[in-house]
PDB file of C-alpha atoms in Angstrom:
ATOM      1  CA  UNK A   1      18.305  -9.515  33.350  1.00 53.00           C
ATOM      2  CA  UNK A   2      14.441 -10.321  33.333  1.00 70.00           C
ATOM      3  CA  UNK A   3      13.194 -12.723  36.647  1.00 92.00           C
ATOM      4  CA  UNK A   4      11.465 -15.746  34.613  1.00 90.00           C
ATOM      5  CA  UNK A   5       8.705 -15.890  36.620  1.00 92.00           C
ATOM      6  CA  UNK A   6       7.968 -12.174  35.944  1.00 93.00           C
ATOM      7  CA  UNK A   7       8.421 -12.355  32.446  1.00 93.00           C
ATOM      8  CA  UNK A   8       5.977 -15.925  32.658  1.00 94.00           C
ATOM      9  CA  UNK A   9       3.834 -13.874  34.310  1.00 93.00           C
ATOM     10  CA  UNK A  10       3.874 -10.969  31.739  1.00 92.00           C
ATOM     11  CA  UNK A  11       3.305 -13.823  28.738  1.00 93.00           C
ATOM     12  CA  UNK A  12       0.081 -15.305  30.797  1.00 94.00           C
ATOM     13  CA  UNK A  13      -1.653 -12.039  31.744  1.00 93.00           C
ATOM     14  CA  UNK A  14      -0.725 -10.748  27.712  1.00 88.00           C
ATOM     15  CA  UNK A  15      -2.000 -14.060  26.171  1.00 90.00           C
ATOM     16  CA  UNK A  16      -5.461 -13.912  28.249  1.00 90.00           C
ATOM     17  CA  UNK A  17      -6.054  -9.986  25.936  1.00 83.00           C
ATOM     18  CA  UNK A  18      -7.290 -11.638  23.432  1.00 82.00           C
ATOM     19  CA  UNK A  19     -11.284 -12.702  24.221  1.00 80.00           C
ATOM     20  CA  UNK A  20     -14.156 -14.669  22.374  1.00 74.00           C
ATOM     21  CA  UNK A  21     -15.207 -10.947  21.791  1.00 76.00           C
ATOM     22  CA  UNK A  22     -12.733  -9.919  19.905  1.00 81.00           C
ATOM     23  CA  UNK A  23     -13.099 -12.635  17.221  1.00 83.00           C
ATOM     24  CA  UNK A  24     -15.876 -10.846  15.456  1.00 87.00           C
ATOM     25  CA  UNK A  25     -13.723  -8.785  13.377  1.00 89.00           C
ATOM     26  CA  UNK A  26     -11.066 -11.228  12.419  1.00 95.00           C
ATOM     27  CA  UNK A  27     -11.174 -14.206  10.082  1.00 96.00           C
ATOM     28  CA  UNK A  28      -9.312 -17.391  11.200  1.00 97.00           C
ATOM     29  CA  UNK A  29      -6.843 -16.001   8.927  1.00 97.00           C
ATOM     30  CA  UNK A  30      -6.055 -12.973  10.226  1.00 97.00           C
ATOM     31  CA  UNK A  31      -6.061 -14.349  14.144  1.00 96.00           C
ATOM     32  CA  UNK A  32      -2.955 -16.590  12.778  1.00 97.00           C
ATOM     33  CA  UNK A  33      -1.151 -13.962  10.843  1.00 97.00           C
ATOM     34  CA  UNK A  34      -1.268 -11.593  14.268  1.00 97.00           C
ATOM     35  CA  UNK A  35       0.440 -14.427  15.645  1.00 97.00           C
ATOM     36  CA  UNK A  36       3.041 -14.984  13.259  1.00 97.00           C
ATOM     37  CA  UNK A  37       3.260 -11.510  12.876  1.00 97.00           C
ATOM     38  CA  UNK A  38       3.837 -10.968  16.839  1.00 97.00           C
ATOM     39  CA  UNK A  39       5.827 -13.774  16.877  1.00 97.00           C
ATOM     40  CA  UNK A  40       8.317 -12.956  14.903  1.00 97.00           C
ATOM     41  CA  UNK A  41       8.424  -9.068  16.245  1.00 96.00           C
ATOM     42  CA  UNK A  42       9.183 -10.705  19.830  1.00 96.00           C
ATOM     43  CA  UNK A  43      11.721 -12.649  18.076  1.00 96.00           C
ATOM     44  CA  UNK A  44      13.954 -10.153  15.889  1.00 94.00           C
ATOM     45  CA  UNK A  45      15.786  -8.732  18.687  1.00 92.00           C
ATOM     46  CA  UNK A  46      14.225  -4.832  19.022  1.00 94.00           C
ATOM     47  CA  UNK A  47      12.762  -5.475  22.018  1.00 94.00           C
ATOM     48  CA  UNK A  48      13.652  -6.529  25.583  1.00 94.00           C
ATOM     49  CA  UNK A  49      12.571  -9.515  27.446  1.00 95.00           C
ATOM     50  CA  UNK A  50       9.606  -7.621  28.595  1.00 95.00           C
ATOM     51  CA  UNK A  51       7.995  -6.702  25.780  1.00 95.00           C
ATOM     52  CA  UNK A  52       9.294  -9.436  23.704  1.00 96.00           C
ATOM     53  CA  UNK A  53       7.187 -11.471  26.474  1.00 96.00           C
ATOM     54  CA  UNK A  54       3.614  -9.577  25.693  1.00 96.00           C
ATOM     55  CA  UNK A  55       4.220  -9.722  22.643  1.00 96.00           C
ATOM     56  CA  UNK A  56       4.379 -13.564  22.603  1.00 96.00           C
ATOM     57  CA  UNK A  57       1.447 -13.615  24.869  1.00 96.00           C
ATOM     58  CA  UNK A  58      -0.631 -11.952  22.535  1.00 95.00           C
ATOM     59  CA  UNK A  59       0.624 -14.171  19.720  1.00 96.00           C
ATOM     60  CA  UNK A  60      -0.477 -17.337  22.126  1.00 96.00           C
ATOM     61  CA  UNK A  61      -4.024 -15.392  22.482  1.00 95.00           C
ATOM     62  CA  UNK A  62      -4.425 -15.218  18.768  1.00 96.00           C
ATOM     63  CA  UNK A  63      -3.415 -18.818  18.406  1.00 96.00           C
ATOM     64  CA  UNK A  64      -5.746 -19.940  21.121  1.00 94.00           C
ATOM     65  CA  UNK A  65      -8.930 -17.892  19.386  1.00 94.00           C
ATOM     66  CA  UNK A  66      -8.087 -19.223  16.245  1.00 96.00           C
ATOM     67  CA  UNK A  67      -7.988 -22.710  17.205  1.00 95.00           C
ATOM     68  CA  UNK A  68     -11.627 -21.555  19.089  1.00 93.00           C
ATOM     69  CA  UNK A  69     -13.275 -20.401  15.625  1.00 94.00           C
ATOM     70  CA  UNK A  70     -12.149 -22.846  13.649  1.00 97.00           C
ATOM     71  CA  UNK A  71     -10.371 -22.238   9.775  1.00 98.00           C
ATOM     72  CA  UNK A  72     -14.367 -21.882   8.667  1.00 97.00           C
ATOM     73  CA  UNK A  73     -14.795 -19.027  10.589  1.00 96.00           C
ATOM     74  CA  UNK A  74     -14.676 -15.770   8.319  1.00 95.00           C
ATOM     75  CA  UNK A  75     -16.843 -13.040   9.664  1.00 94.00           C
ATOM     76  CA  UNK A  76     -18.592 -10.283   7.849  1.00 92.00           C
ATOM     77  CA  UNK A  77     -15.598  -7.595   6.634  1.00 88.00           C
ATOM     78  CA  UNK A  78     -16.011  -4.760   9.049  1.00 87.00           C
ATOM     79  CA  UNK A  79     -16.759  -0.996   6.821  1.00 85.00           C
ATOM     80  CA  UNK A  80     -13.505   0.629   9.272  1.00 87.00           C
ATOM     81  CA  UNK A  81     -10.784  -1.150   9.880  1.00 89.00           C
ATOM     82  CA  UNK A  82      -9.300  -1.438  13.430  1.00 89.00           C
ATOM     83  CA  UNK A  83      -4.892  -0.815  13.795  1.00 89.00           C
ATOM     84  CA  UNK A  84      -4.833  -4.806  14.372  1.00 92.00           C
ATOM     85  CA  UNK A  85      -7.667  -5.141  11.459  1.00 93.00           C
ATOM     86  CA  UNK A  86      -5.354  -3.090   9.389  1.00 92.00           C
ATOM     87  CA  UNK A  87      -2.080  -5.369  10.708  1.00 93.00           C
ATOM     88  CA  UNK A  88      -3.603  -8.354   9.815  1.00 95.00           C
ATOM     89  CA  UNK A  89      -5.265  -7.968   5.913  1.00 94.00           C
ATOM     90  CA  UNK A  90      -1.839  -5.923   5.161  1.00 93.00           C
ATOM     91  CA  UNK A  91       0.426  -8.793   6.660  1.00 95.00           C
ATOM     92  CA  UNK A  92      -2.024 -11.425   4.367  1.00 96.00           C
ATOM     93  CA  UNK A  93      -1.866  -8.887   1.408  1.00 94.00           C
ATOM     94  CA  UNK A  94      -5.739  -7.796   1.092  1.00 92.00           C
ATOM     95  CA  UNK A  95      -6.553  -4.381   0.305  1.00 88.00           C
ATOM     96  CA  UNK A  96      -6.662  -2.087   2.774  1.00 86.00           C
ATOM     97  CA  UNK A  97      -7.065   0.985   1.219  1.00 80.00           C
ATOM     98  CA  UNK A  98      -9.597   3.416   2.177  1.00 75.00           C
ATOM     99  CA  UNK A  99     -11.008   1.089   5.526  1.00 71.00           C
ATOM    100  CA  UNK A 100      -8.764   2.896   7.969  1.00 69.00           C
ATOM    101  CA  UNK A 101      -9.986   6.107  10.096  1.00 61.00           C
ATOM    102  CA  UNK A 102      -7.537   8.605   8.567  1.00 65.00           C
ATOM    103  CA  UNK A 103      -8.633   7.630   5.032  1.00 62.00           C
ATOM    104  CA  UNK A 104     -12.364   7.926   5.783  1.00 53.00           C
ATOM    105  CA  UNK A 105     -11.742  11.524   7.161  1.00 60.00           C
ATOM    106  CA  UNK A 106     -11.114  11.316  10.852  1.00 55.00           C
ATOM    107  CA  UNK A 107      -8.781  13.607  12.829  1.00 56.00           C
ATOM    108  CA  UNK A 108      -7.695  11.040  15.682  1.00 53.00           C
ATOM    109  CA  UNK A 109      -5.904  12.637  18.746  1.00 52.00           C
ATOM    110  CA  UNK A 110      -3.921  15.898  17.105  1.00 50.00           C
ATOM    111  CA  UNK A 111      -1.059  17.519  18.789  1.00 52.00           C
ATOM    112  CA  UNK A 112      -1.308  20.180  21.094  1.00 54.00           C
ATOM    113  CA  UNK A 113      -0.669  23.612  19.447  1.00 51.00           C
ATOM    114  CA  UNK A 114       2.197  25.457  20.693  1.00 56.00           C
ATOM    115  CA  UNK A 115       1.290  27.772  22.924  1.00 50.00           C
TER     116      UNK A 115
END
């Protein structure tokens, strides 16, 4: 069993991730539906307290920055999407297709090859 003030502590230091900075490449939209979206992972039961704890914080952060920009916020659409870009437009439904870095030709990390 988790010590509540270490998973408290986990939640504040997770919900402080999220930055002023970061809210150039998400509409007010997509900030909430990380949260919901985070929310509801902490809440199905696959993870421990632990996680289940930054992932809540990071749902708080998104709620915060949302609540920061305003529902008129709604930034220029960014050319490559980011893993949380991607996260967000596919949890709202918007097209995704061909903004991520594997479908604009990048390699990302690769394996090692056996030796």
């Amino acid at each position: 069993m988790s010590d509540p003030d270490r998973l408290k502590g986990i939640f504040e230091e997770n919900s402080q991730i999220v930055t002023g900075e970061t809210r150039h490449g998400f509409a007010y939209r997509h900030m909430l539906a990380l949260a919901e979206l985070f929310t509801a992972w902490a809440l199905d039961g696959r993870f421990g307290p632990e996680r289940s704890a930054s992932l809540l914080g990071w749902a708080e952060g998104w709620e915060r920055l949302a609540e920061e920009v305003g529902p008129d916020w709604n930034p220029p659409e960014p050319e490559e999407l980011s893993i949380l870009q991607f996260f967000a437009r596919n949890a709202l439904g918007e097209p995704t297709a061909g903004r991520t870095p594997k479908d604009r030709g990048h390699k990302g990390r690769q394996p090692p090859l056996p030796a």
